[in-house]
Tab-separated table of C-alpha atoms and ligand atoms in Angstrom:
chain	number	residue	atom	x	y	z
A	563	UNK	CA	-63.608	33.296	10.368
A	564	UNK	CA	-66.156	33.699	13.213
A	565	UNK	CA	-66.304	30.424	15.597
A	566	UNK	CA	-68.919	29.737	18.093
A	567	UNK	CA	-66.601	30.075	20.701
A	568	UNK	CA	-66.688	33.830	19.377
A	569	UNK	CA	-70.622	34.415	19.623
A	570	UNK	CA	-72.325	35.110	22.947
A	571	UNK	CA	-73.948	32.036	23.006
A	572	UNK	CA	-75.859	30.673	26.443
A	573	UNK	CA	-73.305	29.814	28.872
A	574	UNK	CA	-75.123	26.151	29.043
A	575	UNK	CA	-74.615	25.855	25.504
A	576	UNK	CA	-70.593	26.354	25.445
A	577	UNK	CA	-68.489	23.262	24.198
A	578	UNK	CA	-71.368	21.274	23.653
A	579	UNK	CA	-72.071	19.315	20.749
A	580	UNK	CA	-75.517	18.807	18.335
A	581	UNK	CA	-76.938	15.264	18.418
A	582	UNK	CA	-75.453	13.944	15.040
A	583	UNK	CA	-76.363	10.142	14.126
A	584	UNK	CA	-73.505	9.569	11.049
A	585	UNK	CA	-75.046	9.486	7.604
A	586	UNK	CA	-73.593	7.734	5.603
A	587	UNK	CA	-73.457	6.510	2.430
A	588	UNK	CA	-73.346	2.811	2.322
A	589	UNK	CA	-74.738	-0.239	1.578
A	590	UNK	CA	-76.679	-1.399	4.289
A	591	UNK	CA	-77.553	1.665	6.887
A	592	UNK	CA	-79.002	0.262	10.142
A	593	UNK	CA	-78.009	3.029	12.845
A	594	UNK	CA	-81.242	5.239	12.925
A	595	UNK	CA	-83.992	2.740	14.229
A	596	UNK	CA	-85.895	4.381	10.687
A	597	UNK	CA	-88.660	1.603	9.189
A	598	UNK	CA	-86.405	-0.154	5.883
A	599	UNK	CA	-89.904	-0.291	4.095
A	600	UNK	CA	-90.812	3.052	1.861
A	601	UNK	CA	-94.931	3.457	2.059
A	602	UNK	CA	-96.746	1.597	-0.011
A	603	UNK	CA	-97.403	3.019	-3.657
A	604	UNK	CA	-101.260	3.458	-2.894
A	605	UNK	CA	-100.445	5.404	0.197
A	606	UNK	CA	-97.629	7.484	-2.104
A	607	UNK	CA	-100.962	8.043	-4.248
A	608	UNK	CA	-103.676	8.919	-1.371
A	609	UNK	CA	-100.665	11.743	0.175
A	610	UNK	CA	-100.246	13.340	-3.639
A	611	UNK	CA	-104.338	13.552	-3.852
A	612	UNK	CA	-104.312	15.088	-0.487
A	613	UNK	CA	-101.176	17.229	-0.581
A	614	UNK	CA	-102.886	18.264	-4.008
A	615	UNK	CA	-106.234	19.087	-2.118
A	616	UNK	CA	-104.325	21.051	0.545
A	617	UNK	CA	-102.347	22.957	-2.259
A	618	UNK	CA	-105.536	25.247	-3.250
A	619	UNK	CA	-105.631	26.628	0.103
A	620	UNK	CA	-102.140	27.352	0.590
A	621	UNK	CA	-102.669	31.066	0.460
A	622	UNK	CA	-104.331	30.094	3.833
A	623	UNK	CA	-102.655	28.893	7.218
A	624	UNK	CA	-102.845	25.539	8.741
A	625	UNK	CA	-105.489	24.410	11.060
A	626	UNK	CA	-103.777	26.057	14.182
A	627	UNK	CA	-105.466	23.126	15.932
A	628	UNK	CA	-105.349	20.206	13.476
A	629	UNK	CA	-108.349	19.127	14.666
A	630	UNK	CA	-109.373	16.431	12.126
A	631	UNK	CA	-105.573	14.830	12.685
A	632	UNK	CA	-105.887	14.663	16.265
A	633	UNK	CA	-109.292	12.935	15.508
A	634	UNK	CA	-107.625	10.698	13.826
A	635	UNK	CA	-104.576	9.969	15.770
A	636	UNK	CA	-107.073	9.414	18.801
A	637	UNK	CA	-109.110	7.163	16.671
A	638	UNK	CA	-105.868	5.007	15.544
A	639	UNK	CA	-105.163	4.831	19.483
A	640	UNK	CA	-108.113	3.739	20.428
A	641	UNK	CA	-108.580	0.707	18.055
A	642	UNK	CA	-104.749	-0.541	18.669
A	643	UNK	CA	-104.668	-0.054	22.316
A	644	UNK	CA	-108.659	-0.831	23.405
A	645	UNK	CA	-108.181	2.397	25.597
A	646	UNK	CA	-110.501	5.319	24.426
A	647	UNK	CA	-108.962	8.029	23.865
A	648	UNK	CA	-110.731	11.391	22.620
A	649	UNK	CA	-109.361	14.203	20.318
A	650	UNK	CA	-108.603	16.721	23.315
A	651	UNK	CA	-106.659	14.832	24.872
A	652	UNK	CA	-104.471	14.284	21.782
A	653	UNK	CA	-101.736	16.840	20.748
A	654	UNK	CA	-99.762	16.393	17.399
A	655	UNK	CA	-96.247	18.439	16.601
A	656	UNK	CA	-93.364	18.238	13.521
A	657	UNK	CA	-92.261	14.684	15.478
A	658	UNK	CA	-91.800	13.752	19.146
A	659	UNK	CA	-89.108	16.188	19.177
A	660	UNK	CA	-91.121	19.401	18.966
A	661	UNK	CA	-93.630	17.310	21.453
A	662	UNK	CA	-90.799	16.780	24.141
A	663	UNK	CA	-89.691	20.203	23.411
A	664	UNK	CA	-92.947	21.681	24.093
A	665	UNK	CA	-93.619	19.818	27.240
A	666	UNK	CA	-90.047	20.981	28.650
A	667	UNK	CA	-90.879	24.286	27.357
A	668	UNK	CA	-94.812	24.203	29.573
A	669	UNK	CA	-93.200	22.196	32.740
A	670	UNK	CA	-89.406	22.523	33.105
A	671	UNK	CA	-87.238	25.459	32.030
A	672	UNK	CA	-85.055	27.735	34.017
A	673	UNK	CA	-84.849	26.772	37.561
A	674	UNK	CA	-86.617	23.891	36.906
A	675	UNK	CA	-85.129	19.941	36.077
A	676	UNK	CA	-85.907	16.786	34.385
A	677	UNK	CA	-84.204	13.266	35.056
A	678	UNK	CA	-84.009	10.632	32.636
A	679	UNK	CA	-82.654	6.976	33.869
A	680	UNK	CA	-79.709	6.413	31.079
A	681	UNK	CA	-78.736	5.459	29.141
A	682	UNK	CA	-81.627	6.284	27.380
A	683	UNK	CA	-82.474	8.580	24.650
A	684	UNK	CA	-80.299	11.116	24.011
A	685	UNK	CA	-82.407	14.013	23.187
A	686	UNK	CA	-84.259	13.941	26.088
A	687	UNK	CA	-80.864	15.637	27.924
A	688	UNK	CA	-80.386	17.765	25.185
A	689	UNK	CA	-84.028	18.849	24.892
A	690	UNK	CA	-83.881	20.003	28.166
A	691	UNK	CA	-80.752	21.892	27.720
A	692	UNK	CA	-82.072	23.996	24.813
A	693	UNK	CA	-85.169	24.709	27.046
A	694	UNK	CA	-82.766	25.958	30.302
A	695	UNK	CA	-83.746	22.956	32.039
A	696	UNK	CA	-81.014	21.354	34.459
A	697	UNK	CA	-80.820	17.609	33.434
A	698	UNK	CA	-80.333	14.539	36.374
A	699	UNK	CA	-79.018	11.308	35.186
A	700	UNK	CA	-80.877	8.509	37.499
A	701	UNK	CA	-79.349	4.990	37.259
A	702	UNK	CA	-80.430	1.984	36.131
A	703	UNK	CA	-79.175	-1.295	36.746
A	704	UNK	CA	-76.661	-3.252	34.782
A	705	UNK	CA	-79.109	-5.362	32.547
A	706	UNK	CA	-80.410	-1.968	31.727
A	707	UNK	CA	-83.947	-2.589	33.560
A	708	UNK	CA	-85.075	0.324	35.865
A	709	UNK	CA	-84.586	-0.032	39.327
A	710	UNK	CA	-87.251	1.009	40.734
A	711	UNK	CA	-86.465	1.750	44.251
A	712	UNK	CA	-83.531	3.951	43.313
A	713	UNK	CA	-85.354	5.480	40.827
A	714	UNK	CA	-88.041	6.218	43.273
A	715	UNK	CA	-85.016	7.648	45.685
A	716	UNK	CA	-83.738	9.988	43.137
A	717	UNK	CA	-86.873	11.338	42.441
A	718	UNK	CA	-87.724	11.918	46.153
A	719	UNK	CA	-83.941	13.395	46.538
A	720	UNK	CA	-83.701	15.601	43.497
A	721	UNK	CA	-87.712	16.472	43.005
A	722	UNK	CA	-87.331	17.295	39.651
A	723	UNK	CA	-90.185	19.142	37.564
A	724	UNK	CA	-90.213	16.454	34.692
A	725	UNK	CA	-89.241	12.286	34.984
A	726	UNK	CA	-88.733	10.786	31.130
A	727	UNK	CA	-89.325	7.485	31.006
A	728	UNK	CA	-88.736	5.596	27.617
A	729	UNK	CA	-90.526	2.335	27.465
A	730	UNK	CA	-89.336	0.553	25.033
A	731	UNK	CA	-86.071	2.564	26.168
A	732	UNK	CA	-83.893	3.735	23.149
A	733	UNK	CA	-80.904	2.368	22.921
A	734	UNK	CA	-80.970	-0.835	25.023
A	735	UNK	CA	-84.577	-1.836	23.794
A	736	UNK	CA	-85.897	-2.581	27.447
A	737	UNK	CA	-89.315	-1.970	28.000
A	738	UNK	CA	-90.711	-0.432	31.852
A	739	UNK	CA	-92.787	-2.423	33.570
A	740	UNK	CA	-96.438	-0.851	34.604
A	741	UNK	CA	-95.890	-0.882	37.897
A	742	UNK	CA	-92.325	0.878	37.749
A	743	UNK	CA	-94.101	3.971	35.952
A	744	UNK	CA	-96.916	3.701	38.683
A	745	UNK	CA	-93.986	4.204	41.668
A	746	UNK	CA	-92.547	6.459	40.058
A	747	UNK	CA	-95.518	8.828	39.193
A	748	UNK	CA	-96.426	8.312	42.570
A	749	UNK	CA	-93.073	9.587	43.649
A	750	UNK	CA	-93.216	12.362	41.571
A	751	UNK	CA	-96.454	13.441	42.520
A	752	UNK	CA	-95.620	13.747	46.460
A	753	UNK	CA	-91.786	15.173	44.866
A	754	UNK	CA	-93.305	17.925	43.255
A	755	UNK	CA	-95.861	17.443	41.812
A	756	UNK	CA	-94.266	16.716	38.560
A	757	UNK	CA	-95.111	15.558	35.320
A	758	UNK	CA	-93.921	11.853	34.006
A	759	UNK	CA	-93.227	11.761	30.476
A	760	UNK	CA	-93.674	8.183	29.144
A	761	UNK	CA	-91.533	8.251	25.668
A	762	UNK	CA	-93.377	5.303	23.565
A	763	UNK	CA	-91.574	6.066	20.085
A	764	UNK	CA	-91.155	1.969	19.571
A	765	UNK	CA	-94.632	1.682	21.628
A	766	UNK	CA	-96.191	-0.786	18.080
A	767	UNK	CA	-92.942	-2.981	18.906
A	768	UNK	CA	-93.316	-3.815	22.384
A	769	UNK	CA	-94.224	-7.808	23.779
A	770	UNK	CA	-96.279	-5.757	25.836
A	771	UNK	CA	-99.421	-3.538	26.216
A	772	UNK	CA	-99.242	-0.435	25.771
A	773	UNK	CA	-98.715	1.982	28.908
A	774	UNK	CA	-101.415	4.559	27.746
A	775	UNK	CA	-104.202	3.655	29.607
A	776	UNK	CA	-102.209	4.694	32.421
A	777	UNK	CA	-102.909	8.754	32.104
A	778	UNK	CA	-106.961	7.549	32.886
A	779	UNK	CA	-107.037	9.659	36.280
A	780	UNK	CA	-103.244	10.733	36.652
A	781	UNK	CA	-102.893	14.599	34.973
A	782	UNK	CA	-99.576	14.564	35.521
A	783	UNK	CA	-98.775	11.482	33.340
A	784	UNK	CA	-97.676	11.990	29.409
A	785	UNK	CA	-97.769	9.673	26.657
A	786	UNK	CA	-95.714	10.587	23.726
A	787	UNK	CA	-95.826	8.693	20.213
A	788	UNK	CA	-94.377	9.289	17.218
A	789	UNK	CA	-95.284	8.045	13.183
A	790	UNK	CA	-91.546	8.006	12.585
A	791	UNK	CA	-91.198	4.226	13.362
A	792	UNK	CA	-93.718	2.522	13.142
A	793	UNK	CA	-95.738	4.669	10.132
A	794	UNK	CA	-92.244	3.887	8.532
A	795	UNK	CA	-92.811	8.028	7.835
A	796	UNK	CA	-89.374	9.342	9.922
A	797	UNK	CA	-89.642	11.746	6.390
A	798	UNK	CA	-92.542	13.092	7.466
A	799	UNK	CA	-91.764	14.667	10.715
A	800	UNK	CA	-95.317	13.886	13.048
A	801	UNK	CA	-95.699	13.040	16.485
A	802	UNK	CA	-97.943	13.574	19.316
A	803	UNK	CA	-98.826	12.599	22.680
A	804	UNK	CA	-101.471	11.594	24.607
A	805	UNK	CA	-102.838	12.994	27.793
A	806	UNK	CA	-105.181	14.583	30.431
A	807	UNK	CA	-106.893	17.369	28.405
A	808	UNK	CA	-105.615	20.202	30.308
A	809	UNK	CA	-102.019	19.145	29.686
A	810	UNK	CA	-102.962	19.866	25.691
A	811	UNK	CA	-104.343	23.133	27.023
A	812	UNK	CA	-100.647	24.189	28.891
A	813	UNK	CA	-99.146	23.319	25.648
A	814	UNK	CA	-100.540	25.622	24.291
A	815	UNK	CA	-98.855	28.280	25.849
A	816	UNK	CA	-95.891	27.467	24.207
A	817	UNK	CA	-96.475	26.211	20.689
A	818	UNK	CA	-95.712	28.080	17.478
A	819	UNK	CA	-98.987	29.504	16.135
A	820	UNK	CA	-99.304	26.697	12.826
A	821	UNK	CA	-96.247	24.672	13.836
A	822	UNK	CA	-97.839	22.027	12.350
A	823	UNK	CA	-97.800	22.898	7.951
A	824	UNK	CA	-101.099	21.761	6.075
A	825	UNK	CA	-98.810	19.621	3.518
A	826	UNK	CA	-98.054	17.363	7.042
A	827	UNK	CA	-101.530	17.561	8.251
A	828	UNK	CA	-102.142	15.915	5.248
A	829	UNK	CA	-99.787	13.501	4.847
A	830	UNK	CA	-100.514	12.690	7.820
A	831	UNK	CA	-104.040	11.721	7.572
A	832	UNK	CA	-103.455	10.076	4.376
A	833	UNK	CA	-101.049	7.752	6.679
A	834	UNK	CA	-103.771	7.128	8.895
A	835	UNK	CA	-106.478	5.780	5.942
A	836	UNK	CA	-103.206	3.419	5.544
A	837	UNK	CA	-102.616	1.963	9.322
A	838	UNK	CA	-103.717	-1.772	8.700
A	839	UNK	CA	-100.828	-2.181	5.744
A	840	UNK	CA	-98.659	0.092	8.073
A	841	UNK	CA	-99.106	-2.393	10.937
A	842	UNK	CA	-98.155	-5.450	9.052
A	843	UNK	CA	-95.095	-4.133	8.495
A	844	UNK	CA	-94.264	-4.049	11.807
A	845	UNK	CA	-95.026	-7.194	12.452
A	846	UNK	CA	-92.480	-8.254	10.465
A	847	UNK	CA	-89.970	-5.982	11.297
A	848	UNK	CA	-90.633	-7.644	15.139
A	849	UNK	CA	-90.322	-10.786	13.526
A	850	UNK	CA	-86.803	-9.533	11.727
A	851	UNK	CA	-85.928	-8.092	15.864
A	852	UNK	CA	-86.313	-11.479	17.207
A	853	UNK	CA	-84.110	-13.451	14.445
A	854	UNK	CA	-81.633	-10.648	15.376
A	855	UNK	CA	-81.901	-11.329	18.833
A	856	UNK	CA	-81.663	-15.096	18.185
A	857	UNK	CA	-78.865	-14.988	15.463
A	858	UNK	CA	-76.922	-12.371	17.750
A	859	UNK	CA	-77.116	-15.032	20.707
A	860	UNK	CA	-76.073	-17.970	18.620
A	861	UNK	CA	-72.728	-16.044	18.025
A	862	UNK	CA	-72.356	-15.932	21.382
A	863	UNK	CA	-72.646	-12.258	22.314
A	864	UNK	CA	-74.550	-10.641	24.542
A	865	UNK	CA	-77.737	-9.321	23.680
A	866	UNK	CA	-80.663	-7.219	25.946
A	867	UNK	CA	-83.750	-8.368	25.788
A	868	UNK	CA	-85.669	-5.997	23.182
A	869	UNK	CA	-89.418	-4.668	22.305
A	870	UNK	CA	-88.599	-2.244	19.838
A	871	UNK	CA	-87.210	-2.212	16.153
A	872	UNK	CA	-83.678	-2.584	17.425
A	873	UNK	CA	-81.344	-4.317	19.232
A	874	UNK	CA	-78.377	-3.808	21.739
A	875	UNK	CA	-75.641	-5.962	21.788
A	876	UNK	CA	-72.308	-6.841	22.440
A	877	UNK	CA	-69.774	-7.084	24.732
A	878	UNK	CA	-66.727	-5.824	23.049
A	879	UNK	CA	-63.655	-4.819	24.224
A	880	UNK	CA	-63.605	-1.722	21.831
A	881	UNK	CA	-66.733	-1.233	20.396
A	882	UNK	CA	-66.150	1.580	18.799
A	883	UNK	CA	-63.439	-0.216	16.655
A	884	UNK	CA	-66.195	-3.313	16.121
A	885	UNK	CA	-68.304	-0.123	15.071
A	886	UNK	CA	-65.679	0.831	12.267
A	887	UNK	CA	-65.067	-2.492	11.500
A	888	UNK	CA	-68.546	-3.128	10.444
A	889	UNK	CA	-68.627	0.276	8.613
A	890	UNK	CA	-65.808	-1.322	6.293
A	891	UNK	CA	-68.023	-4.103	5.790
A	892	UNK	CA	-70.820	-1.887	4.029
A	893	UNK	CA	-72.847	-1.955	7.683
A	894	UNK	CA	-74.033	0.710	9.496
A	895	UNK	CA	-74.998	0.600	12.911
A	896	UNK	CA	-75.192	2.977	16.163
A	897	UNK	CA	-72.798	3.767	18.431
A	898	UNK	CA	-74.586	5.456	21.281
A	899	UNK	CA	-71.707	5.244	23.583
A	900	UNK	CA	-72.919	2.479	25.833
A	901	UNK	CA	-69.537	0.633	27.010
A	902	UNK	CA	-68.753	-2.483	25.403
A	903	UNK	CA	-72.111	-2.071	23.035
A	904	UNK	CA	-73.885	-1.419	20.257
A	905	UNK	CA	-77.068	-1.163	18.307
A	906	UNK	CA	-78.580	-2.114	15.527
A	907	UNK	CA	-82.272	-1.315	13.998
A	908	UNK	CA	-83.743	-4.378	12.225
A	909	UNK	CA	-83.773	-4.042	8.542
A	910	UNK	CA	-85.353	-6.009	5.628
A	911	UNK	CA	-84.412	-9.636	5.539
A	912	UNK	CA	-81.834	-8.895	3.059
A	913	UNK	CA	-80.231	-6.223	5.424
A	914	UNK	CA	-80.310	-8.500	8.742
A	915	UNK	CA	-78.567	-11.073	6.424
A	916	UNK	CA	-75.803	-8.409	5.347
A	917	UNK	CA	-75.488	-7.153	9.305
A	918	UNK	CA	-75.605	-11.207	10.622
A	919	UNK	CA	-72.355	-11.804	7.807
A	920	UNK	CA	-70.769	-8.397	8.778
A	921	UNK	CA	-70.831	-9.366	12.967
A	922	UNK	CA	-69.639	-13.222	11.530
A	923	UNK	CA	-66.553	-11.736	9.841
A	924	UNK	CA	-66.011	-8.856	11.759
A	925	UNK	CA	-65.856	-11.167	15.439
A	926	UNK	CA	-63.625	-13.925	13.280
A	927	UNK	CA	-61.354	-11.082	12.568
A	928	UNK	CA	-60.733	-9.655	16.185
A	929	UNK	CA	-61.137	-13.303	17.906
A	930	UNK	CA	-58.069	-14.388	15.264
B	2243	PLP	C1	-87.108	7.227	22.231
B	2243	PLP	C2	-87.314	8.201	21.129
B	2243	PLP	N1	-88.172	9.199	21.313
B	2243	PLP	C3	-88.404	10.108	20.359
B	2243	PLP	C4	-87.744	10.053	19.166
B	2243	PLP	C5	-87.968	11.156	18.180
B	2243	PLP	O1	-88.699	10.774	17.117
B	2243	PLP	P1	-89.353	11.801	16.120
B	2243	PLP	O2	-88.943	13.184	16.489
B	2243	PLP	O3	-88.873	11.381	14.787
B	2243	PLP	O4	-90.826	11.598	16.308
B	2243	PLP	C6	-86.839	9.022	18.902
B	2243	PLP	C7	-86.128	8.958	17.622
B	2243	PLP	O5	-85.253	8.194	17.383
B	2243	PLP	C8	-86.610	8.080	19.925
B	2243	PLP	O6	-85.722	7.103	19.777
């Protein structure tokens, strides 16, 4: 049998390995940051009378352009962020993914780099190795907050082509403050200039405002959303970003002509005649994040501070093994390979109780 070790594959690409968060089948999964709550049955109703409506003109491709989603998408942004925000300067994708990956694809690429301040998301490093972009791991400090004058150092050292930053950040939860995006954009503008990709997947989460309103007169400055989390629609694959129109124009140089299917357009827009039920979910789920937090300090461990659906915590001597020893308990949560840590994504009430019994046992265990 033929192993990839066999095929001429990119010479970046050897011994690597393919993001893969576990899934499992148990009980009470909690590793994924997904929303716990399926849509609501009117909403399951309004996407089978649209996908229906889209179904007639299948024989056709997709708006190339989704025009009346990015409408929509810029609509929903301006009402929940009081920033206006118009149609072309909206893009939309098959989730943040594709978005990041098109953005690597228009501004980094071979001989070209990108720097992320980890840990942070994963995929942002492995994006930009699929795209032939070198990757730079900048620091951060150890209560997982940016630091801003290093940060502002590594850019000025390394002048790479792309800076991610991921406010909230994914997996410690920590949300950037404004005025660390502002020094570093600045940095990055007399660095390169380069382009500063703010990742606000758990953006709806956040304590705080949202950082959109900062592309108003910065080009160079990316916002990039996603309907996975908040839209409780991770099924559904949509994401998009927000931006100076001409950065939707480079884009375009690089997208898939209809990478975006009619059957998502419309989902998606169905979604979007949905966003005020949407919305109170999430305000529970940020309800469910701060019990967590609060529960997860009464135990007396250590938990960062979090504005998105999930939280970090810890320490353990082996967290891997509190990992496993969860899993036994019917819990699932995330591993990202933060020393002494882990995460967990706030789940229905009934979850959050299941995980809160799970830590109880599982720390009486290893403290016997
Ligand atoms: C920080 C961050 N950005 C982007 C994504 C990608 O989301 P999607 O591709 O589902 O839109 C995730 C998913 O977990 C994430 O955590």
């Amino acid at each position: 049998m033929t192993g990839i070790e066999q095929l001429p594959v990119r010479d970046e690409l050897r011994g690597k390995t393919p993001y893969g968060a576990p899934q499992l089948d148990v009980p009470v999964r909690l590793n994924t940051n997904e929303n716990p709550y399926p849509l609501p049955e009117e909403l399951v109703q309004r996407i089978a009378e649209r996908v229906s409506e889209a179904a007639r003109t299948l024989n056709r491709y997709p708006d190339r352009d989704a025009v009346e989603l990015r409408s929509a998408l810029a609509s929903y942004l301006t009402r929940t962020t009081g920033f206006e925000v118009s149609r072309d300067q909206v893009w939309a994708a098959n989730g943040s993914n594709e978005i990041i990956q098109q953005l690597l694809q228009t501004f980094g690429g071979p001989g070209r780099t990108a720097i992320g301040f980890e840990p942070s998301y994963s995929m942002h490093g492995l994006i930009a190795r699929g795209t032939g972009t070198g990757w730079l791991s900048g620091p951060r400090r150890a209560d997982f907050t940016i630091d801003t004058e290093a940060a502002v150092r590594a850019i000025a050292q390394q002048r790479p082509s792309v800076v991610f930053v991921c406010s909230p950040n994914n997996p410690t939860g920590t949300a950037v403050e404004r005025e660390t995006v502002l020094a570093l954009y600045e940095a990055a503008q007399a660095a390169g200039p380069s382009m500063v990709m703010v990742d606000e997947a758990y953006g709806e989460f956040s304590h705080r405002p949202s950082l959109l309103p900062l592309i108003e007169g910065r080009p160079n400055l990316v916002v990039t959303r996603t309907m996975s989390k908040a839209f409780g629609a991770a099924g559904l694959r949509l994401g998009y970003l927000a931006a100076d129109p001409a950065v939707v124009d480079a884009v375009q140089l690089v997208r898939l002509p209809y990478h975006l299917s009619a059957v998502t357009q419309a989902t998606a827009l169905a979604a979007l005649e949905h966003t005020d039920t949407l919305l109170g979910y999430v305000a529970r789920l940020k309800d469910e994040r701060d019990r967590l937090v609060r529960e997860l300090l009464a135990l007396g461990l250590e938990v960062t501070e979090s504005d998105a659906n999930f939280v970090q915590f810890g320490r353990f001597d082996d967290a891997h093994a509190t990992w496993q020893a969860l899993l036994e308990h019917g819990v699932l949560v995330r591993d990202n390979g933060v020393p002494g840590r882990l995460r967990v994504t706030a789940g229905t009430p009934e979850e959050n109780d299941a995980f809160l019994d799970a830590v109880r046992a599982v720390t009486k265990e290893t403290t016997r």
